[in-house]
Coordinates of C-alpha atoms in Angstrom, one line a residue:
M1062 CA 134.4 73.3 94.2
V1063 CA 132.5 76.9 95.5
T1064 CA 129.1 77.4 93.7
A1065 CA 127.7 80.9 93.9
L1066 CA 124.0 81.4 95.3
V1067 CA 122.1 84.2 93.6
A1068 CA 118.6 85.1 94.9
L1069 CA 115.9 86.0 92.4
T1070 CA 113.7 89.1 92.2
L1071 CA 109.7 88.5 91.5
L1072 CA 109.5 91.1 88.5
H1073 CA 105.9 91.3 88.2
G1074 CA 103.8 94.2 85.6
T1075 CA 101.9 95.2 83.3
V1076 CA 102.2 95.6 79.1
R1077 CA 100.1 98.0 77.8
I1078 CA 100.1 99.6 73.5
G1079 CA 99.5 102.2 72.3
P1080 CA 97.8 104.5 70.9
T1081 CA 95.4 102.2 70.0
T1082 CA 93.6 104.8 67.7
P1083 CA 95.0 108.3 66.2
V1084 CA 93.2 109.7 68.3
C1085 CA 92.6 109.8 71.6
R1086 CA 89.4 111.8 73.4
V1087 CA 88.6 112.4 76.9
E1088 CA 87.4 109.5 79.3
V1089 CA 88.1 106.9 76.7
P1090 CA 91.8 104.1 77.0
C1091 CA 94.1 105.5 74.2
S1092 CA 96.3 102.3 74.9
K1093 CA 95.0 99.0 76.2
P1094 CA 97.1 95.3 77.8
A1095 CA 99.0 93.7 75.3
A1096 CA 97.9 91.1 75.8
H1097 CA 99.6 86.9 75.0
V1098 CA 102.8 89.3 73.5
L1099 CA 105.9 86.9 73.8
L1100 CA 108.9 89.0 76.0
S1101 CA 112.7 88.6 76.3
F1102 CA 114.4 89.3 78.7
S1103 CA 118.5 89.5 78.1
R1104 CA 120.8 89.7 80.8
G1105 CA 124.3 88.0 78.9
S1106 CA 124.3 84.9 77.7
T1107 CA 120.4 84.8 79.8
L1108 CA 117.3 84.9 78.0
L1109 CA 114.4 84.1 79.9
H1110 CA 111.1 84.7 77.9
V1111 CA 107.4 85.0 79.2
R1112 CA 104.4 85.3 77.6
T1113 CA 101.9 88.1 79.0
D1114 CA 98.4 87.4 80.6
A1115 CA 94.3 88.6 79.0
A1116 CA 95.2 91.5 80.9
G1117 CA 99.1 92.6 79.5
G1118 CA 100.5 91.2 83.3
Y1119 CA 103.7 89.2 83.7
R1120 CA 106.2 87.2 86.3
V1121 CA 109.5 86.4 85.7
R1122 CA 112.5 85.5 88.0
L1123 CA 115.2 87.8 87.5
A1124 CA 118.5 88.4 89.3
P1125 CA 119.5 92.0 90.7
G1126 CA 121.3 93.8 87.8
T1127 CA 120.2 95.6 84.5
W1128 CA 118.1 93.6 81.6
T1129 CA 116.7 94.2 78.5
L1130 CA 113.3 93.1 77.5
S1131 CA 112.3 93.5 73.7
T1132 CA 109.6 92.8 72.4
R1133 CA 108.3 92.5 68.5
L1134 CA 105.5 94.6 68.7
G1135 CA 105.2 98.3 67.9
I1136 CA 107.4 100.9 66.0
R1137 CA 111.1 100.8 65.9
P1138 CA 110.7 97.6 69.3
A1139 CA 113.5 99.3 70.6
P1140 CA 115.5 97.4 73.5
I1141 CA 114.3 98.1 77.5
R1142 CA 117.5 98.4 79.4
F1143 CA 116.0 98.2 83.5
V1144 CA 117.8 97.8 86.5
V1145 CA 116.5 94.8 88.5
P1146 CA 116.7 95.6 92.3
R1147 CA 118.1 93.0 94.8
A1148 CA 114.3 92.3 96.2
L1149 CA 112.2 89.5 97.2
S1150 CA 110.2 91.2 94.1
A1151 CA 109.6 94.7 92.9
K1152 CA 107.1 95.5 90.0
R1153 CA 107.8 97.3 86.4
D1154 CA 105.4 98.3 84.2
F1155 CA 106.3 98.9 80.3
S1156 CA 104.5 100.5 77.6
I1157 CA 104.4 99.1 73.8
D1158 CA 104.9 101.9 70.7
T1159 CA 102.1 101.0 68.6
G1160 CA 103.1 104.3 66.4
I1161 CA 99.4 105.6 65.4
R1162 CA 100.1 109.3 65.5

């Protein structure tokens, strides 16, 4: 029996949600951290759930390759496809569109 070892990448970053107001103003942030949001990472039959912290930060260990991120927040929450590199760690920030215009 041969067992393949896959080195996982520590993917980390911040998730923001916005716009948070109909009119964005200079010097006033138009988005905010997506605090305590459930993120779903999927690849083939693998599905991992991670919740962001109060600052919108997340950390998850994923195998290198193409993954899909989905969440139930925002307007038309379309899944986001992205690539996890073969590395010890990688930073990837995400944005959620509220649809406020």
